[in-house]
Coordinates of N, CA and C in Angstrom, one line a residue:
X1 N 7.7 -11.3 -32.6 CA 6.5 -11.9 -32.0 C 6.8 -12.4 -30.6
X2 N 8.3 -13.3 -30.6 CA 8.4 -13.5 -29.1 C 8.5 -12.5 -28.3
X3 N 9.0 -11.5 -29.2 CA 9.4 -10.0 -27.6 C 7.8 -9.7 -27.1
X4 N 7.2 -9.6 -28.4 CA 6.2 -8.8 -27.8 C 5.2 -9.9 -27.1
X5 N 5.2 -11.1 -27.1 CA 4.6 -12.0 -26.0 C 5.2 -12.0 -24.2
X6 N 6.9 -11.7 -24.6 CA 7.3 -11.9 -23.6 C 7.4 -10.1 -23.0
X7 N 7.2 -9.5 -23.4 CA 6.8 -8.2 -22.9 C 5.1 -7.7 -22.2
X8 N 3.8 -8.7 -22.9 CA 3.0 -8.8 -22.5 C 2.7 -9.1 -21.0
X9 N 3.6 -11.2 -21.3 CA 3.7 -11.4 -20.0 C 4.3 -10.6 -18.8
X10 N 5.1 -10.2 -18.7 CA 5.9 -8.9 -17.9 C 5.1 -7.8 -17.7
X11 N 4.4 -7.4 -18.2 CA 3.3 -6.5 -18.3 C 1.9 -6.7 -17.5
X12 N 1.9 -7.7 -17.8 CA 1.1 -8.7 -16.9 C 1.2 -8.8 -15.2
X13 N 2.5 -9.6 -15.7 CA 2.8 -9.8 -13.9 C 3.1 -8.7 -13.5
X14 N 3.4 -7.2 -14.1 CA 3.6 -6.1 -13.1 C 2.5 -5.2 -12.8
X15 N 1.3 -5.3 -13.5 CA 0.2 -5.1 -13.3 C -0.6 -5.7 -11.9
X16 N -0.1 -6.9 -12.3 CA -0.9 -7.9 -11.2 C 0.3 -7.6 -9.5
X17 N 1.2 -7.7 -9.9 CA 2.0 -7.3 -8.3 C 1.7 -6.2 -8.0
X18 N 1.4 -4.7 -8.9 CA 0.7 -3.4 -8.5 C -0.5 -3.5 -7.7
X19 N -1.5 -4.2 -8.1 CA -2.9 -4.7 -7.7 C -2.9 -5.2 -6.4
X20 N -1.7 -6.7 -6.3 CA -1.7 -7.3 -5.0 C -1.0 -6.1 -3.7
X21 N -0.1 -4.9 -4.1 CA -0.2 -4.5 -3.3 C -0.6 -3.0 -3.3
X22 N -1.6 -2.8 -3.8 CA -2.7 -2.3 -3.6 C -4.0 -2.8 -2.7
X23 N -3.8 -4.4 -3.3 CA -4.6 -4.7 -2.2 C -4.5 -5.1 -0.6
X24 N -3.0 -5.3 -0.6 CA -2.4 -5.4 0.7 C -3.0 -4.4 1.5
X25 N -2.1 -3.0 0.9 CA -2.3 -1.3 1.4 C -3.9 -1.1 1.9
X26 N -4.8 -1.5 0.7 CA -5.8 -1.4 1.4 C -6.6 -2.2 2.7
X27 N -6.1 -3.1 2.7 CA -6.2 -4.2 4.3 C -7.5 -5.3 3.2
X28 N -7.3 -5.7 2.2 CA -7.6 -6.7 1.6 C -6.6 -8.0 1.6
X29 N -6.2 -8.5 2.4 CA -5.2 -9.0 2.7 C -4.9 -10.8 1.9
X30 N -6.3 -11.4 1.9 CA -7.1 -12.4 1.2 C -6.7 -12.4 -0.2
X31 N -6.7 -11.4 -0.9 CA -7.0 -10.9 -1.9 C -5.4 -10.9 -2.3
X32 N -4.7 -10.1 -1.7 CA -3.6 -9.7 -1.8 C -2.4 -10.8 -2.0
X33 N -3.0 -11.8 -1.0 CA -2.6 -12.8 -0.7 C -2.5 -14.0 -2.4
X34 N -3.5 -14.6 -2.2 CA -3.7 -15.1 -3.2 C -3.2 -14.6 -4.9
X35 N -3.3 -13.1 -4.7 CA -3.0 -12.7 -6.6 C -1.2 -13.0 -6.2
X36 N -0.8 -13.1 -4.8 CA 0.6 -13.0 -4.6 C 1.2 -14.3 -4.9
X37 N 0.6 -15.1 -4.4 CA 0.9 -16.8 -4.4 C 0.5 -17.1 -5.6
X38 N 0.2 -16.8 -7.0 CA -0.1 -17.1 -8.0 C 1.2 -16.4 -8.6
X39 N 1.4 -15.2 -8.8 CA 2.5 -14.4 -8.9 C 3.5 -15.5 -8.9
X40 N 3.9 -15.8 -7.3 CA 5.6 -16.6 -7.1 C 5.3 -17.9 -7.8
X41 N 4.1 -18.5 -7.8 CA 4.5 -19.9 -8.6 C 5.1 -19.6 -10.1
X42 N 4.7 -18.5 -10.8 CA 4.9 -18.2 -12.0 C 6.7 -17.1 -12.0
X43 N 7.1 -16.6 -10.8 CA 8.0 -16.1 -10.7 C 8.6 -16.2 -9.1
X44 N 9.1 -17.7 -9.2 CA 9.3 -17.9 -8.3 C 10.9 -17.5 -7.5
X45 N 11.7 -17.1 -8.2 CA 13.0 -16.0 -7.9 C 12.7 -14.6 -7.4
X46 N 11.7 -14.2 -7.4 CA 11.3 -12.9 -7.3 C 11.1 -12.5 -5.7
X47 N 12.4 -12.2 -5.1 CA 12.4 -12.2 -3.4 C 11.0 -11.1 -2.9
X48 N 11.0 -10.3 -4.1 CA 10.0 -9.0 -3.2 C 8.6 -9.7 -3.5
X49 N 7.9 -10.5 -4.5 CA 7.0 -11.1 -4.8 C 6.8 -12.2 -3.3
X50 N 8.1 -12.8 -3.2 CA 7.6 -13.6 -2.0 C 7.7 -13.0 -0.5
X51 N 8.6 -12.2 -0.5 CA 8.4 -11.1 0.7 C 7.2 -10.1 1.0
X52 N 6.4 -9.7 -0.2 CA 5.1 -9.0 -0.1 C 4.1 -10.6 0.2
X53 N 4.0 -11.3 -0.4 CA 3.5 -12.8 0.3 C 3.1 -13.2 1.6
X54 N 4.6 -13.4 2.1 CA 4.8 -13.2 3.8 C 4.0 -12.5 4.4
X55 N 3.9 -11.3 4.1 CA 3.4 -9.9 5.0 C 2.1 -10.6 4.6
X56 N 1.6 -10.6 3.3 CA 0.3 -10.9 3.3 C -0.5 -12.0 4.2
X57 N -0.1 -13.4 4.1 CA -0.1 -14.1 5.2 C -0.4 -13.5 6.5
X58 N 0.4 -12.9 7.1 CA 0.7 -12.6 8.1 C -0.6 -11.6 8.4
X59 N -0.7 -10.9 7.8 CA -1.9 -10.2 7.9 C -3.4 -10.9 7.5
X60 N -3.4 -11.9 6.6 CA -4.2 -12.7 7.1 C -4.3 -12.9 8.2
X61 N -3.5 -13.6 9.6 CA -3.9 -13.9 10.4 C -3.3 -15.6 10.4
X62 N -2.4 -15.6 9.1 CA -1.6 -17.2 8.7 C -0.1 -17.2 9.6
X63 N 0.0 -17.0 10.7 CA 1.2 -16.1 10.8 C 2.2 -17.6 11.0
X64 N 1.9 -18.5 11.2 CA 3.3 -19.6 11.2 C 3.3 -20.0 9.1
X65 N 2.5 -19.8 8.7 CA 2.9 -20.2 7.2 C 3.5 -18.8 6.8
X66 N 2.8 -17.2 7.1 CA 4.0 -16.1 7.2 C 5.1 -16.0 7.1
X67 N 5.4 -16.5 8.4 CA 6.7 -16.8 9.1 C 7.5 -17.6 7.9
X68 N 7.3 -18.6 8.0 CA 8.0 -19.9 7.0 C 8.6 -19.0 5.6
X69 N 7.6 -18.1 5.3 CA 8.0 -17.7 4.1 C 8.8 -16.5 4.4
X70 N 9.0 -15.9 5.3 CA 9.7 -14.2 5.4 C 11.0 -15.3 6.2
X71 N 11.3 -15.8 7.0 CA 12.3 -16.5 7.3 C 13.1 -17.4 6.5
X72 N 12.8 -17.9 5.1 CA 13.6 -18.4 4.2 C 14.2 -16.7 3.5
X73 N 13.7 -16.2 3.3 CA 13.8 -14.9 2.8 C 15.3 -13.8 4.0
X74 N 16.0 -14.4 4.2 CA 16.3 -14.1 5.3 C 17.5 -12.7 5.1
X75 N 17.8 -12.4 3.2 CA 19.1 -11.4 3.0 C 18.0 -10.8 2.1
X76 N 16.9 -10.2 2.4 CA 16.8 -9.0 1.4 C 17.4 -7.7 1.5
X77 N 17.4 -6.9 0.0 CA 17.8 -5.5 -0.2 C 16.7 -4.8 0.3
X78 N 17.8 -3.7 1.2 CA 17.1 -2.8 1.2 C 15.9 -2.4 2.4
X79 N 14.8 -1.5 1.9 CA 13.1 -1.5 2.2 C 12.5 -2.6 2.4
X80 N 12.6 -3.7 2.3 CA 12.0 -4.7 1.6 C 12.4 -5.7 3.1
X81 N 13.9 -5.6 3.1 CA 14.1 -6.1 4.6 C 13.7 -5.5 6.1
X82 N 13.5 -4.5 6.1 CA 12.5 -3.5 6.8 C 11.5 -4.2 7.0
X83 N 10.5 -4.2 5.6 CA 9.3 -4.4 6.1 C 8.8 -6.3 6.5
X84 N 10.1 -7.4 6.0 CA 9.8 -8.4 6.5 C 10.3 -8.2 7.8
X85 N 11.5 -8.0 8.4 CA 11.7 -8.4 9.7 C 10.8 -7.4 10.5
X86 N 10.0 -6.2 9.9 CA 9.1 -6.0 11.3 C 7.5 -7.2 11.4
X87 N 7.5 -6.9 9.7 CA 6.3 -8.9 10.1 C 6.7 -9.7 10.4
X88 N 7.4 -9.9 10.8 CA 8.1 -11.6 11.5 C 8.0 -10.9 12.7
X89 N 8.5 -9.2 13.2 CA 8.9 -9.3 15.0 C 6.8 -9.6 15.1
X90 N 6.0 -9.1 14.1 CA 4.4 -8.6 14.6 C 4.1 -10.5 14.4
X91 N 4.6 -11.2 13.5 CA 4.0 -12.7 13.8 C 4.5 -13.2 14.8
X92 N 5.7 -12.9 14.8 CA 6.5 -13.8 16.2 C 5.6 -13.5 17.6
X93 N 5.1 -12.5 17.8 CA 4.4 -11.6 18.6 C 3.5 -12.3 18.6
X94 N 2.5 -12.3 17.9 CA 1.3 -12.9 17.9 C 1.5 -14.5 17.8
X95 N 2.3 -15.4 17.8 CA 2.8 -16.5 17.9 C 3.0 -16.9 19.5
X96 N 3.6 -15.8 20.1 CA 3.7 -15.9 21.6 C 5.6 -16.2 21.6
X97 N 6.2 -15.8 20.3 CA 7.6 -16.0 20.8 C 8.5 -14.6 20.8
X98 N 8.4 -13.7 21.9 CA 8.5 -12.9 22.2 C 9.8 -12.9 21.8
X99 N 10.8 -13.8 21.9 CA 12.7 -13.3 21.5 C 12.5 -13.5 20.2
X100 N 11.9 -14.3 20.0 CA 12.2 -14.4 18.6 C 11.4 -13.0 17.7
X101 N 10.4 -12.2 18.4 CA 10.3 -11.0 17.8 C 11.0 -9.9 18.2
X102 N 11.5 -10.3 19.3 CA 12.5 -8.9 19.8 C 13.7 -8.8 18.8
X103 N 14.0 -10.2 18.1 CA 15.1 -10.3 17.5 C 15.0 -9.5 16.3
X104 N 13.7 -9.9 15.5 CA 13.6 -9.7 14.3 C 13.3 -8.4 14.0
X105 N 12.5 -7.5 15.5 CA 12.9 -6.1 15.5 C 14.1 -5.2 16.0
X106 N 15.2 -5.8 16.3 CA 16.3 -5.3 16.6 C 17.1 -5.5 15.8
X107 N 17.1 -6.7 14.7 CA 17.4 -6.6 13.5 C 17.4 -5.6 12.4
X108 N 15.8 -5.3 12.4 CA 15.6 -3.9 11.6 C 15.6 -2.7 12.4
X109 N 15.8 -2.5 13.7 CA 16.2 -1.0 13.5 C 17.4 -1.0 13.9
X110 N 18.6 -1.9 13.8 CA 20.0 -1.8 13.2 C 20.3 -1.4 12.1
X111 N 19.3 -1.6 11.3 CA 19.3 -1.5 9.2 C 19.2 0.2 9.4
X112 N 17.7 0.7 10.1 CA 17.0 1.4 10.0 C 16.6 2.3 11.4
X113 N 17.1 3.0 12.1 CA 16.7 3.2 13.4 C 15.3 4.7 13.6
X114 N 15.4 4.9 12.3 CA 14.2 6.1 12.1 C 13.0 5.6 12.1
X115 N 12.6 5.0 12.0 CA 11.0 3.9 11.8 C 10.4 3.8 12.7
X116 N 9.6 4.7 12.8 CA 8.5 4.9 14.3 C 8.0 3.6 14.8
X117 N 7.2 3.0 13.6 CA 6.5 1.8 13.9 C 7.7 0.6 14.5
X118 N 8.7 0.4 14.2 CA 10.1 -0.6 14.6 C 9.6 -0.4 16.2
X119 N 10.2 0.9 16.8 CA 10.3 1.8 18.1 C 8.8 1.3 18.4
X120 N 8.0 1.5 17.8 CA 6.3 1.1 18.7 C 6.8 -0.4 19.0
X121 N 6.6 -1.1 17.8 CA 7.0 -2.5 18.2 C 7.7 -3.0 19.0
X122 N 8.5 -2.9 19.4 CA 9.5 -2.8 20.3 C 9.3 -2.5 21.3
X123 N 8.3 -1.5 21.4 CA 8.1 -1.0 23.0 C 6.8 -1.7 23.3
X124 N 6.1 -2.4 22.5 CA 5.2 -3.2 22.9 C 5.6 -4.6 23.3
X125 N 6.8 -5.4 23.3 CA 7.7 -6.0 23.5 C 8.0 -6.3 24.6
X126 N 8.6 -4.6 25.1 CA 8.9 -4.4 26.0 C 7.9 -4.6 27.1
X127 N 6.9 -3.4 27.3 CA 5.9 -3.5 27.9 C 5.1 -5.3 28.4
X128 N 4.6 -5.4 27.6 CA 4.8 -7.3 27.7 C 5.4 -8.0 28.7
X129 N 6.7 -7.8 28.8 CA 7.7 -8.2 28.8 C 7.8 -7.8 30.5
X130 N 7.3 -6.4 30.5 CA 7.1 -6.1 32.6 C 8.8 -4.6 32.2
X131 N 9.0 -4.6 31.4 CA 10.6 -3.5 31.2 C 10.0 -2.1 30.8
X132 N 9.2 -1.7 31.8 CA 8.2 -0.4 31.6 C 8.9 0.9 31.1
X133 N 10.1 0.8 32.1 CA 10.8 2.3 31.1 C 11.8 2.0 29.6
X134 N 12.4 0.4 29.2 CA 12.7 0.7 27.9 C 11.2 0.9 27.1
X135 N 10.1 0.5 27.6 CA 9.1 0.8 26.6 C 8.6 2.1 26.8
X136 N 8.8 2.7 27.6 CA 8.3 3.9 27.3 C 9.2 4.8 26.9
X137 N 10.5 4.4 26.9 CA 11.5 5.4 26.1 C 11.1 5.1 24.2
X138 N 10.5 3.7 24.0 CA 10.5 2.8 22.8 C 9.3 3.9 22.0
X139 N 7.8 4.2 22.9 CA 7.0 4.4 22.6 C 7.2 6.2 22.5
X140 N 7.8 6.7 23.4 CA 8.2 7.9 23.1 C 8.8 8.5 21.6
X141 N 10.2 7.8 21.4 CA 10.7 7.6 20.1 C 10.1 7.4 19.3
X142 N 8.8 6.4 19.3 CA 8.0 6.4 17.7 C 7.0 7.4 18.2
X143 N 6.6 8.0 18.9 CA 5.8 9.4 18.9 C 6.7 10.6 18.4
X144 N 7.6 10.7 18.8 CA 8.8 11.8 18.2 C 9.1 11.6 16.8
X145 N 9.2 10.3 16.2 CA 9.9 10.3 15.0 C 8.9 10.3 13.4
X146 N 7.5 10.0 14.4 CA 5.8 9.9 13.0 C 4.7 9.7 14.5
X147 N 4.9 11.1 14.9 CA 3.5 10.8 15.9 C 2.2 10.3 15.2
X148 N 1.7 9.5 15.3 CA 0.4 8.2 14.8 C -0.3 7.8 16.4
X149 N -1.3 8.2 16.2 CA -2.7 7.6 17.5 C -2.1 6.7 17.9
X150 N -1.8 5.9 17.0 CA -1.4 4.3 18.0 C -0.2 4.1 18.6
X151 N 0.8 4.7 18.7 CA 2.1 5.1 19.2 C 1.4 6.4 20.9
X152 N 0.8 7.1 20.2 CA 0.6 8.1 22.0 C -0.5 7.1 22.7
X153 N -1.4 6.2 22.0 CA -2.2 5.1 22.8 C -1.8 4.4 23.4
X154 N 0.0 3.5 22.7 CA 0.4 2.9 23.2 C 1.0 3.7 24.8
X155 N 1.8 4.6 24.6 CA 2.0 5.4 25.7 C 0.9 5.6 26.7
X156 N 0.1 6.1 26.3 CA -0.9 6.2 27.2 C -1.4 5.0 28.2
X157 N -0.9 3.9 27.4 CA -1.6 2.4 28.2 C -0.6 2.3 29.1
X158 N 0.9 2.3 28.9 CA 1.4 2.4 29.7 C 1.7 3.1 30.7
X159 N 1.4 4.0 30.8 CA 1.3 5.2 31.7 C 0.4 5.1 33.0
X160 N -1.3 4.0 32.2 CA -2.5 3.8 32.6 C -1.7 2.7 33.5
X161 N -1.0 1.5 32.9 CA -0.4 1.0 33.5 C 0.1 0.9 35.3
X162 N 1.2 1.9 35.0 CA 2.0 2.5 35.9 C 1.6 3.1 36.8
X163 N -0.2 3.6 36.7 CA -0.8 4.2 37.6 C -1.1 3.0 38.5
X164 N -2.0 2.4 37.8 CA -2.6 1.3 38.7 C -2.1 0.2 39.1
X165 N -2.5 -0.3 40.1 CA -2.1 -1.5 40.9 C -1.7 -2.9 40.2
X166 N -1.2 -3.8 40.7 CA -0.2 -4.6 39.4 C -1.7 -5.7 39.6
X167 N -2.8 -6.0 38.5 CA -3.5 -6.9 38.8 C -3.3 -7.6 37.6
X168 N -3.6 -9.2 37.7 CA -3.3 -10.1 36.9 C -4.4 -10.4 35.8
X169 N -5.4 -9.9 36.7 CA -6.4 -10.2 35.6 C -6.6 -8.9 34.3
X170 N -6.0 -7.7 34.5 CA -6.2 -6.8 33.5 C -5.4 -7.2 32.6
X171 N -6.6 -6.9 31.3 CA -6.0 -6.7 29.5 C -5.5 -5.3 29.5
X172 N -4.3 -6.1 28.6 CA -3.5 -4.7 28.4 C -3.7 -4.8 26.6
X173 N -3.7 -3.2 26.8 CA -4.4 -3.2 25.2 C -2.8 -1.9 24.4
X174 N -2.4 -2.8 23.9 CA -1.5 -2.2 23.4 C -1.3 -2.9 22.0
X175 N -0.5 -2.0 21.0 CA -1.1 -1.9 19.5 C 0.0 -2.3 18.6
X176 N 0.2 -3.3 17.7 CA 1.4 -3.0 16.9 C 0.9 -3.2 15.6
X177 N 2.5 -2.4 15.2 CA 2.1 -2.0 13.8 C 2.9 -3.1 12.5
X178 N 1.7 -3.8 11.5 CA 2.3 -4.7 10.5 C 2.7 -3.6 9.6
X179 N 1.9 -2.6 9.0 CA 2.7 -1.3 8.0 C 3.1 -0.3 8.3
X180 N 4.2 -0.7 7.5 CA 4.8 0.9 7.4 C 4.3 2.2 7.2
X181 N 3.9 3.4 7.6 CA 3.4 4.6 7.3 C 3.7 5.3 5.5
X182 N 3.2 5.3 4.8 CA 3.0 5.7 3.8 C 3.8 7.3 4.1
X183 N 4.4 8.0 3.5 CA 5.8 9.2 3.8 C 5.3 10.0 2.3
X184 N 5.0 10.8 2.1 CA 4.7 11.7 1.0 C 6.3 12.8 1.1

């Protein structure tokens, strides 16, 4: 009787973390969010439970309570550290603390240096930043390595950049990426 209660439960929660990131993938983020934070209180050891959390956050739009949670998280296995330290370089980003996302993306593509999206991020960083040719070496690399629209847009903005005149008032519209490309 106890196995099969405690096999239900387990059954349960792996159903329910399938779901949350299902609903991540789908950009239900809210959603994702919450079935995730129910999850860790009930399995609160569970690094990838609270590491899919983080991102979720983050993609809300929660990006300093994000943060708090992918930065305690700071030795994952694997994939899994991939995909926090590029949400931390994309919160830090949107936080306005530009080293502290340069770090968190130079962190993962030391792990990982094949990851288009890393190389976008990065070169959006850069760009930012006024360091026009590491970002376009940045943005090139993630067009070579998973050419994606928003990797040759990024390029392209820079480029648009580099044409025109240095004015302070132009928005620069350049793109980063919180997920990873789905790889069949």
């Amino acid at each position: 009787q106890q196995y099969l209660r405690c096999m239900s439960a387990w059954s349960s929660a792996s159903t329910a973390y399938a779901l949350a990131q299902l609903e991540l993938e789908s950009g239900r983020c809210g959603e994702a969010s919450q079935r995730l934070q129910a999850l860790l209180q009930s399995h609160p050891r569970r690094v990838d439970i609270a590491a899919d959390y983080g991102v979720a956050l983050i993609c809300e739009g929660q990006y300093h309570d994000g943060v708090k949670v992918l930065e305690y998280q700071r030795e994952l296995p694997g994939e899994l550290a991939l995909h926090a330290s590029n949400a931390l370089g994309f919160a830090y980003a949107k936080l306005q603390s530009p080293q502290d996302a340069l770090r968190a993306l130079l962190e993962a593509l030391r792990r990982d240096p094949s990851r288009p999206e890393l190389w976008n991020n990065a070169g959006v960083l850069a760009a930012l930043r006024g360091a026009n040719d590491q970002a376009r070496k940045s943005f090139a690399r993630a067009v070579v390595l998973g050419d994606s629209e928003t990797h040759r847009q990024n390029l392209n903005e820079l480029q648009r950049q580099d044409g025109a005149q240095k004015d302070p008032s132009r928005q620069l519209d350049f793109h980063m990426d919180l997920f990873f490309r789905q790889t069949v």
